[in-house]
PDB file of C-alpha atoms in Angstrom:
ATOM      1  CA  UNK A   1      23.259   1.049  59.546  1.00  0.00           C
ATOM      2  CA  UNK A   2      26.652  -0.546  60.012  1.00  0.00           C
ATOM      3  CA  UNK A   3      29.836   0.197  57.913  1.00  0.00           C
ATOM      4  CA  UNK A   4      29.686  -3.253  56.480  1.00  0.00           C
ATOM      5  CA  UNK A   5      26.117  -2.760  55.412  1.00  0.00           C
ATOM      6  CA  UNK A   6      26.983   0.662  53.795  1.00  0.00           C
ATOM      7  CA  UNK A   7      29.925  -0.960  52.008  1.00  0.00           C
ATOM      8  CA  UNK A   8      27.726  -3.928  50.648  1.00  0.00           C
ATOM      9  CA  UNK A   9      24.992  -1.436  49.557  1.00  0.00           C
ATOM     10  CA  UNK A  10      27.639   0.572  47.714  1.00  0.00           C
ATOM     11  CA  UNK A  11      29.034  -2.479  46.065  1.00  0.00           C
ATOM     12  CA  UNK A  12      25.411  -3.443  45.016  1.00  0.00           C
ATOM     13  CA  UNK A  13      24.733  -0.110  43.541  1.00  0.00           C
ATOM     14  CA  UNK A  14      28.102  -0.038  41.707  1.00  0.00           C
ATOM     15  CA  UNK A  15      27.327  -3.494  40.205  1.00  0.00           C
ATOM     16  CA  UNK A  16      23.744  -2.415  39.267  1.00  0.00           C
ATOM     17  CA  UNK A  17      25.128   0.789  37.480  1.00  0.00           C
ATOM     18  CA  UNK A  18      27.817  -1.257  35.682  1.00  0.00           C
ATOM     19  CA  UNK A  19      25.116  -3.682  34.462  1.00  0.00           C
ATOM     20  CA  UNK A  20      22.944  -0.864  33.330  1.00  0.00           C
ATOM     21  CA  UNK A  21      25.803   0.751  31.460  1.00  0.00           C
ATOM     22  CA  UNK A  22      26.871  -2.383  29.781  1.00  0.00           C
ATOM     23  CA  UNK A  23      23.293  -3.364  28.730  1.00  0.00           C
ATOM     24  CA  UNK A  24      22.674   0.065  27.555  1.00  0.00           C
ATOM     25  CA  UNK A  25      25.832  -0.117  25.410  1.00  0.00           C
ATOM     26  CA  UNK A  26      25.283  -3.628  24.071  1.00  0.00           C
ATOM     27  CA  UNK A  27      21.466  -3.363  23.537  1.00  0.00           C
ATOM     28  CA  UNK A  28      20.951   0.290  22.954  1.00  0.00           C
ATOM     29  CA  UNK A  29      24.071   1.166  20.795  1.00  0.00           C
ATOM     30  CA  UNK A  30      26.043  -1.924  19.488  1.00  0.00           C
ATOM     31  CA  UNK A  31      23.162  -4.258  18.663  1.00  0.00           C
ATOM     32  CA  UNK A  32      21.100  -1.493  16.635  1.00  0.00           C
ATOM     33  CA  UNK A  33      24.074  -0.281  14.757  1.00  0.00           C
ATOM     34  CA  UNK A  34      25.109  -3.937  13.906  1.00  0.00           C
ATOM     35  CA  UNK A  35      21.449  -4.841  12.833  1.00  0.00           C
ATOM     36  CA  UNK A  36      21.380  -1.423  10.828  1.00  0.00           C
ATOM     37  CA  UNK A  37      24.755  -2.036   9.169  1.00  0.00           C
ATOM     38  CA  UNK A  38      23.951  -5.490   8.143  1.00  0.00           C
ATOM     39  CA  UNK A  39      20.601  -4.531   6.617  1.00  0.00           C
ATOM     40  CA  UNK A  40      22.137  -1.603   4.893  1.00  0.00           C
ATOM     41  CA  UNK A  41      24.771  -3.806   3.520  1.00  0.00           C
ATOM     42  CA  UNK A  42      22.781  -6.625   2.484  1.00  0.00           C
ATOM     43  CA  UNK A  43      19.220  -5.268   1.845  1.00  0.00           C
ATOM     44  CA  UNK A  44      19.718  -1.490   1.290  1.00  0.00           C
ATOM     45  CA  UNK A  45      16.497  -1.030  -0.610  1.00  0.00           C
ATOM     46  CA  UNK A  46      14.220  -2.885   2.012  1.00  0.00           C
ATOM     47  CA  UNK A  47      16.227  -1.168   4.808  1.00  0.00           C
ATOM     48  CA  UNK A  48      15.368   2.145   3.513  1.00  0.00           C
ATOM     49  CA  UNK A  49      11.615   1.411   3.179  1.00  0.00           C
ATOM     50  CA  UNK A  50      11.371  -0.342  -0.304  1.00  0.00           C
ATOM     51  CA  UNK A  51      11.204   3.103  -1.958  1.00  0.00           C
ATOM     52  CA  UNK A  52       9.583   2.893  -5.502  1.00  0.00           C
ATOM     53  CA  UNK A  53      11.063   5.397  -8.060  1.00  0.00           C
ATOM     54  CA  UNK A  54       9.926   6.551 -11.396  1.00  0.00           C
ATOM     55  CA  UNK A  55      12.138   6.531 -14.539  1.00  0.00           C
ATOM     56  CA  UNK A  56      13.753   9.848 -13.472  1.00  0.00           C
ATOM     57  CA  UNK A  57      14.789   8.359 -10.087  1.00  0.00           C
ATOM     58  CA  UNK A  58      12.387  10.388  -8.130  1.00  0.00           C
ATOM     59  CA  UNK A  59      10.807   8.523  -5.056  1.00  0.00           C
ATOM     60  CA  UNK A  60       7.048   8.037  -5.727  1.00  0.00           C
ATOM     61  CA  UNK A  61       6.239   5.964  -2.639  1.00  0.00           C
ATOM     62  CA  UNK A  62       6.701   2.501  -1.007  1.00  0.00           C
ATOM     63  CA  UNK A  63       6.315  -0.597  -2.823  1.00  0.00           C
ATOM     64  CA  UNK A  64       4.914  -2.150   0.480  1.00  0.00           C
ATOM     65  CA  UNK A  65       2.110   0.264   0.904  1.00  0.00           C
ATOM     66  CA  UNK A  66      -0.913   0.955  -1.402  1.00  0.00           C
ATOM     67  CA  UNK A  67      -1.813   4.583  -2.406  1.00  0.00           C
ATOM     68  CA  UNK A  68      -4.942   6.222  -3.419  1.00  0.00           C
ATOM     69  CA  UNK A  69      -5.296   8.225  -6.583  1.00  0.00           C
ATOM     70  CA  UNK A  70      -7.844  10.870  -5.935  1.00  0.00           C
ATOM     71  CA  UNK A  71      -8.995  14.315  -7.066  1.00  0.00           C
ATOM     72  CA  UNK A  72      -9.564  16.827  -4.306  1.00  0.00           C
ATOM     73  CA  UNK A  73     -13.175  17.063  -3.123  1.00  0.00           C
ATOM     74  CA  UNK A  74     -14.937  20.334  -3.664  1.00  0.00           C
ATOM     75  CA  UNK A  75     -16.714  22.355  -1.053  1.00  0.00           C
ATOM     76  CA  UNK A  76     -16.024  20.020   1.800  1.00  0.00           C
ATOM     77  CA  UNK A  77     -16.921  16.910  -0.240  1.00  0.00           C
ATOM     78  CA  UNK A  78     -14.971  13.641  -0.042  1.00  0.00           C
ATOM     79  CA  UNK A  79     -12.028  13.154  -2.519  1.00  0.00           C
ATOM     80  CA  UNK A  80     -13.235  11.279  -5.676  1.00  0.00           C
ATOM     81  CA  UNK A  81     -11.074   8.874  -7.786  1.00  0.00           C
ATOM     82  CA  UNK A  82      -8.964  10.270 -10.405  1.00  0.00           C
ATOM     83  CA  UNK A  83      -9.925   8.042 -13.222  1.00  0.00           C
ATOM     84  CA  UNK A  84      -6.815   8.567 -15.353  1.00  0.00           C
ATOM     85  CA  UNK A  85      -5.155   6.038 -13.126  1.00  0.00           C
ATOM     86  CA  UNK A  86      -5.637   2.408 -12.133  1.00  0.00           C
ATOM     87  CA  UNK A  87      -7.248   2.349  -8.863  1.00  0.00           C
ATOM     88  CA  UNK A  88      -6.148   0.250  -5.873  1.00  0.00           C
ATOM     89  CA  UNK A  89      -8.112  -1.828  -3.471  1.00  0.00           C
ATOM     90  CA  UNK A  90     -10.505   0.032  -1.346  1.00  0.00           C
ATOM     91  CA  UNK A  91      -9.079   1.430   1.935  1.00  0.00           C
ATOM     92  CA  UNK A  92     -10.935   0.647   5.028  1.00  0.00           C
ATOM     93  CA  UNK A  93      -9.044   2.531   7.523  1.00  0.00           C
ATOM     94  CA  UNK A  94     -10.189   2.906  11.193  1.00  0.00           C
ATOM     95  CA  UNK A  95      -9.564   6.694  11.165  1.00  0.00           C
ATOM     96  CA  UNK A  96      -7.812   9.720   9.730  1.00  0.00           C
ATOM     97  CA  UNK A  97      -5.410  12.076  11.250  1.00  0.00           C
ATOM     98  CA  UNK A  98      -4.147  15.623  10.741  1.00  0.00           C
ATOM     99  CA  UNK A  99      -0.646  14.553   9.637  1.00  0.00           C
ATOM    100  CA  UNK A 100      -1.887  12.175   6.781  1.00  0.00           C
ATOM    101  CA  UNK A 101      -5.169  13.016   5.419  1.00  0.00           C
ATOM    102  CA  UNK A 102      -4.871  11.301   1.902  1.00  0.00           C
ATOM    103  CA  UNK A 103      -4.763   7.575   3.164  1.00  0.00           C
ATOM    104  CA  UNK A 104      -5.533   6.119   6.444  1.00  0.00           C
ATOM    105  CA  UNK A 105      -2.034   4.529   6.978  1.00  0.00           C
ATOM    106  CA  UNK A 106      -1.529   4.944  10.848  1.00  0.00           C
ATOM    107  CA  UNK A 107      -4.774   3.396  11.644  1.00  0.00           C
ATOM    108  CA  UNK A 108      -5.377   0.799   8.922  1.00  0.00           C
ATOM    109  CA  UNK A 109      -7.802  -1.882   9.068  1.00  0.00           C
ATOM    110  CA  UNK A 110      -9.857  -4.512   6.846  1.00  0.00           C
ATOM    111  CA  UNK A 111     -13.484  -4.376   5.908  1.00  0.00           C
ATOM    112  CA  UNK A 112     -13.789  -6.699   9.004  1.00  0.00           C
ATOM    113  CA  UNK A 113     -17.456  -7.594   8.777  1.00  0.00           C
ATOM    114  CA  UNK A 114     -19.056 -11.102   8.702  1.00  0.00           C
ATOM    115  CA  UNK A 115     -20.426 -12.072   5.175  1.00  0.00           C
ATOM    116  CA  UNK A 116     -24.006 -11.379   6.074  1.00  0.00           C
ATOM    117  CA  UNK A 117     -23.394  -8.185   7.899  1.00  0.00           C
ATOM    118  CA  UNK A 118     -25.809  -5.455   6.429  1.00  0.00           C
ATOM    119  CA  UNK A 119     -23.293  -2.866   6.525  1.00  0.00           C
ATOM    120  CA  UNK A 120     -20.841  -4.900   4.619  1.00  0.00           C
ATOM    121  CA  UNK A 121     -23.495  -5.830   2.087  1.00  0.00           C
ATOM    122  CA  UNK A 122     -24.228  -2.062   1.554  1.00  0.00           C
ATOM    123  CA  UNK A 123     -20.638  -1.300   1.307  1.00  0.00           C
ATOM    124  CA  UNK A 124     -20.130  -3.947  -1.385  1.00  0.00           C
ATOM    125  CA  UNK A 125     -23.192  -2.996  -3.425  1.00  0.00           C
ATOM    126  CA  UNK A 126     -22.233   0.659  -3.477  1.00  0.00           C
ATOM    127  CA  UNK A 127     -18.678  -0.225  -4.374  1.00  0.00           C
ATOM    128  CA  UNK A 128     -19.716  -2.603  -7.209  1.00  0.00           C
ATOM    129  CA  UNK A 129     -22.112   0.120  -8.626  1.00  0.00           C
ATOM    130  CA  UNK A 130     -19.286   2.651  -8.556  1.00  0.00           C
ATOM    131  CA  UNK A 131     -16.787   0.216 -10.164  1.00  0.00           C
ATOM    132  CA  UNK A 132     -19.421  -0.568 -12.936  1.00  0.00           C
ATOM    133  CA  UNK A 133     -20.209   3.215 -13.512  1.00  0.00           C
ATOM    134  CA  UNK A 134     -16.713   4.474 -13.621  1.00  0.00           C
ATOM    135  CA  UNK A 135     -15.005   1.704 -15.848  1.00  0.00           C
ATOM    136  CA  UNK A 136     -17.794   1.507 -18.438  1.00  0.00           C
ATOM    137  CA  UNK A 137     -17.044   3.512 -21.499  1.00  0.00           C
ATOM    138  CA  UNK A 138     -18.886   4.154 -24.813  1.00  0.00           C
ATOM    139  CA  UNK A 139     -17.563   1.002 -26.345  1.00  0.00           C
ATOM    140  CA  UNK A 140     -17.084  -1.098 -23.194  1.00  0.00           C
ATOM    141  CA  UNK A 141     -19.697  -2.122 -20.691  1.00  0.00           C
ATOM    142  CA  UNK A 142     -18.677  -3.634 -17.321  1.00  0.00           C
ATOM    143  CA  UNK A 143     -21.211  -6.193 -15.974  1.00  0.00           C
ATOM    144  CA  UNK A 144     -21.733  -6.419 -12.363  1.00  0.00           C
ATOM    145  CA  UNK A 145     -20.904 -10.003 -12.404  1.00  0.00           C
ATOM    146  CA  UNK A 146     -17.503  -9.167 -13.927  1.00  0.00           C
ATOM    147  CA  UNK A 147     -16.302  -7.072 -10.863  1.00  0.00           C
ATOM    148  CA  UNK A 148     -13.841  -9.133  -8.741  1.00  0.00           C
ATOM    149  CA  UNK A 149     -13.937  -9.365  -4.930  1.00  0.00           C
ATOM    150  CA  UNK A 150     -10.791  -7.132  -4.529  1.00  0.00           C
ATOM    151  CA  UNK A 151     -12.466  -4.244  -6.252  1.00  0.00           C
ATOM    152  CA  UNK A 152     -15.108  -3.940  -3.533  1.00  0.00           C
ATOM    153  CA  UNK A 153     -13.414  -5.074  -0.278  1.00  0.00           C
ATOM    154  CA  UNK A 154     -10.179  -4.080   1.327  1.00  0.00           C
ATOM    155  CA  UNK A 155      -7.280  -6.365   2.303  1.00  0.00           C
ATOM    156  CA  UNK A 156      -6.393  -7.451   5.809  1.00  0.00           C
ATOM    157  CA  UNK A 157      -4.479  -4.459   6.393  1.00  0.00           C
ATOM    158  CA  UNK A 158      -6.449  -2.022   4.318  1.00  0.00           C
ATOM    159  CA  UNK A 159      -3.123  -1.005   2.598  1.00  0.00           C
ATOM    160  CA  UNK A 160      -2.590  -3.613   0.042  1.00  0.00           C
ATOM    161  CA  UNK A 161      -0.288  -2.371  -2.881  1.00  0.00           C
ATOM    162  CA  UNK A 162      -1.570  -4.869  -5.301  1.00  0.00           C
ATOM    163  CA  UNK A 163      -4.760  -5.790  -7.200  1.00  0.00           C
ATOM    164  CA  UNK A 164      -5.735  -8.925  -9.088  1.00  0.00           C
ATOM    165  CA  UNK A 165      -5.158  -9.195 -12.793  1.00  0.00           C
ATOM    166  CA  UNK A 166      -8.938  -9.323 -13.317  1.00  0.00           C
ATOM    167  CA  UNK A 167      -9.402  -5.932 -11.555  1.00  0.00           C
ATOM    168  CA  UNK A 168      -6.517  -4.410 -13.611  1.00  0.00           C
ATOM    169  CA  UNK A 169      -8.047  -5.758 -16.909  1.00  0.00           C
ATOM    170  CA  UNK A 170     -11.538  -4.359 -15.952  1.00  0.00           C
ATOM    171  CA  UNK A 171      -9.877  -0.821 -15.833  1.00  0.00           C
ATOM    172  CA  UNK A 172      -7.940  -1.111 -18.957  1.00  0.00           C
ATOM    173  CA  UNK A 173     -10.561   0.664 -21.287  1.00  0.00           C
ATOM    174  CA  UNK A 174     -11.382   3.391 -18.918  1.00  0.00           C
ATOM    175  CA  UNK A 175      -7.433   4.038 -18.368  1.00  0.00           C
ATOM    176  CA  UNK A 176      -6.642   3.924 -22.113  1.00  0.00           C
ATOM    177  CA  UNK A 177      -9.528   6.449 -22.919  1.00  0.00           C
ATOM    178  CA  UNK A 178      -8.558   8.834 -20.352  1.00  0.00           C
ATOM    179  CA  UNK A 179      -4.934   8.971 -21.253  1.00  0.00           C
ATOM    180  CA  UNK A 180      -5.211   8.937 -24.971  1.00  0.00           C
ATOM    181  CA  UNK A 181      -3.644   5.397 -25.293  1.00  0.00           C
ATOM    182  CA  UNK A 182      -4.975   2.419 -27.235  1.00  0.00           C
ATOM    183  CA  UNK A 183      -6.428  -0.502 -25.395  1.00  0.00           C
ATOM    184  CA  UNK A 184      -3.741  -2.712 -26.789  1.00  0.00           C
ATOM    185  CA  UNK A 185      -1.011  -0.462 -25.181  1.00  0.00           C
ATOM    186  CA  UNK A 186      -2.551  -0.462 -21.849  1.00  0.00           C
ATOM    187  CA  UNK A 187      -3.072  -4.234 -21.877  1.00  0.00           C
ATOM    188  CA  UNK A 188       0.628  -4.747 -22.812  1.00  0.00           C
ATOM    189  CA  UNK A 189       1.571  -2.545 -19.614  1.00  0.00           C
ATOM    190  CA  UNK A 190      -0.583  -4.586 -17.421  1.00  0.00           C
ATOM    191  CA  UNK A 191       0.899  -7.747 -18.628  1.00  0.00           C
ATOM    192  CA  UNK A 192       4.487  -6.442 -17.937  1.00  0.00           C
ATOM    193  CA  UNK A 193       3.317  -5.416 -14.451  1.00  0.00           C
ATOM    194  CA  UNK A 194       1.621  -8.771 -13.540  1.00  0.00           C
ATOM    195  CA  UNK A 195       3.695 -10.886 -11.026  1.00  0.00           C
ATOM    196  CA  UNK A 196       3.165 -14.629 -10.790  1.00  0.00           C
ATOM    197  CA  UNK A 197       2.843 -16.593  -7.754  1.00  0.00           C
ATOM    198  CA  UNK A 198       5.885 -16.651  -5.449  1.00  0.00           C
ATOM    199  CA  UNK A 199       8.050 -19.719  -6.061  1.00  0.00           C
ATOM    200  CA  UNK A 200       5.468 -20.758  -8.400  1.00  0.00           C
ATOM    201  CA  UNK A 201       2.899 -21.903  -5.883  1.00  0.00           C
ATOM    202  CA  UNK A 202       2.646 -19.240  -3.089  1.00  0.00           C
ATOM    203  CA  UNK A 203      -0.013 -16.690  -3.256  1.00  0.00           C
ATOM    204  CA  UNK A 204      -1.881 -15.450  -6.226  1.00  0.00           C
ATOM    205  CA  UNK A 205      -1.055 -13.568  -9.510  1.00  0.00           C
ATOM    206  CA  UNK A 206      -1.139  -9.646  -8.771  1.00  0.00           C
ATOM    207  CA  UNK A 207      -0.511  -6.383 -10.112  1.00  0.00           C
ATOM    208  CA  UNK A 208       1.347  -3.707  -8.215  1.00  0.00           C
ATOM    209  CA  UNK A 209      -0.594  -0.555  -8.727  1.00  0.00           C
ATOM    210  CA  UNK A 210       2.099   1.883  -7.963  1.00  0.00           C
ATOM    211  CA  UNK A 211       4.538   0.474 -10.327  1.00  0.00           C
ATOM    212  CA  UNK A 212       1.809   0.254 -12.977  1.00  0.00           C
ATOM    213  CA  UNK A 213       0.753   3.827 -12.653  1.00  0.00           C
ATOM    214  CA  UNK A 214       4.303   5.053 -12.723  1.00  0.00           C
ATOM    215  CA  UNK A 215       4.850   3.215 -15.924  1.00  0.00           C
ATOM    216  CA  UNK A 216       1.508   4.447 -17.213  1.00  0.00           C
ATOM    217  CA  UNK A 217       2.634   8.144 -16.456  1.00  0.00           C
ATOM    218  CA  UNK A 218       5.730   7.519 -18.457  1.00  0.00           C
ATOM    219  CA  UNK A 219       4.007   5.943 -21.419  1.00  0.00           C
ATOM    220  CA  UNK A 220       1.373   8.673 -21.589  1.00  0.00           C
ATOM    221  CA  UNK A 221       4.048  11.363 -21.721  1.00  0.00           C
ATOM    222  CA  UNK A 222       5.645   9.830 -24.702  1.00  0.00           C
TER     223      UNK A 222
END
């Protein structure tokens, strides 16, 4: 290899290293810091994960991700719903992991079956029977026809933090009885946590389950 070739190769190598350093600085340091700084300045709550807090300021979850409210299973049994609380939509995750065993966050998925799929029909029938059984009280009987779709099917992500006002209303009597509250008190609580359509026409009315249960806990303590 001639001296000129060596010099040319050295210049090219040097130019490549300089480009690598500049791109690393711009794309790997300056850009992330700028984006993070802007987000923390303009949208601090969202940048930190949309943390939901209770009346005492403690973080109780994320406003973007649904949570389950279960009692631990006994003798290896599956956890069962804690009926003191409003229950979210079913979670139809794709799997569990050893880090998070309560809710299948990392491998989420929808019910994801065709409308006439036998497995889906079995899921829906079993879920509807459970909703009727768990939410009927001595003075209030849930009819199978009153069970809304979101009570028996998961959302597209399987992690929807909201339920429909109809599903929240169906749970009112059971929640009131389990917490020593009147039906009217719990109905007012649901009404306060019912969100309308975005901009008046986008989406459907909905109830944020985590926010509702956080307020329910505070009300039951008083």
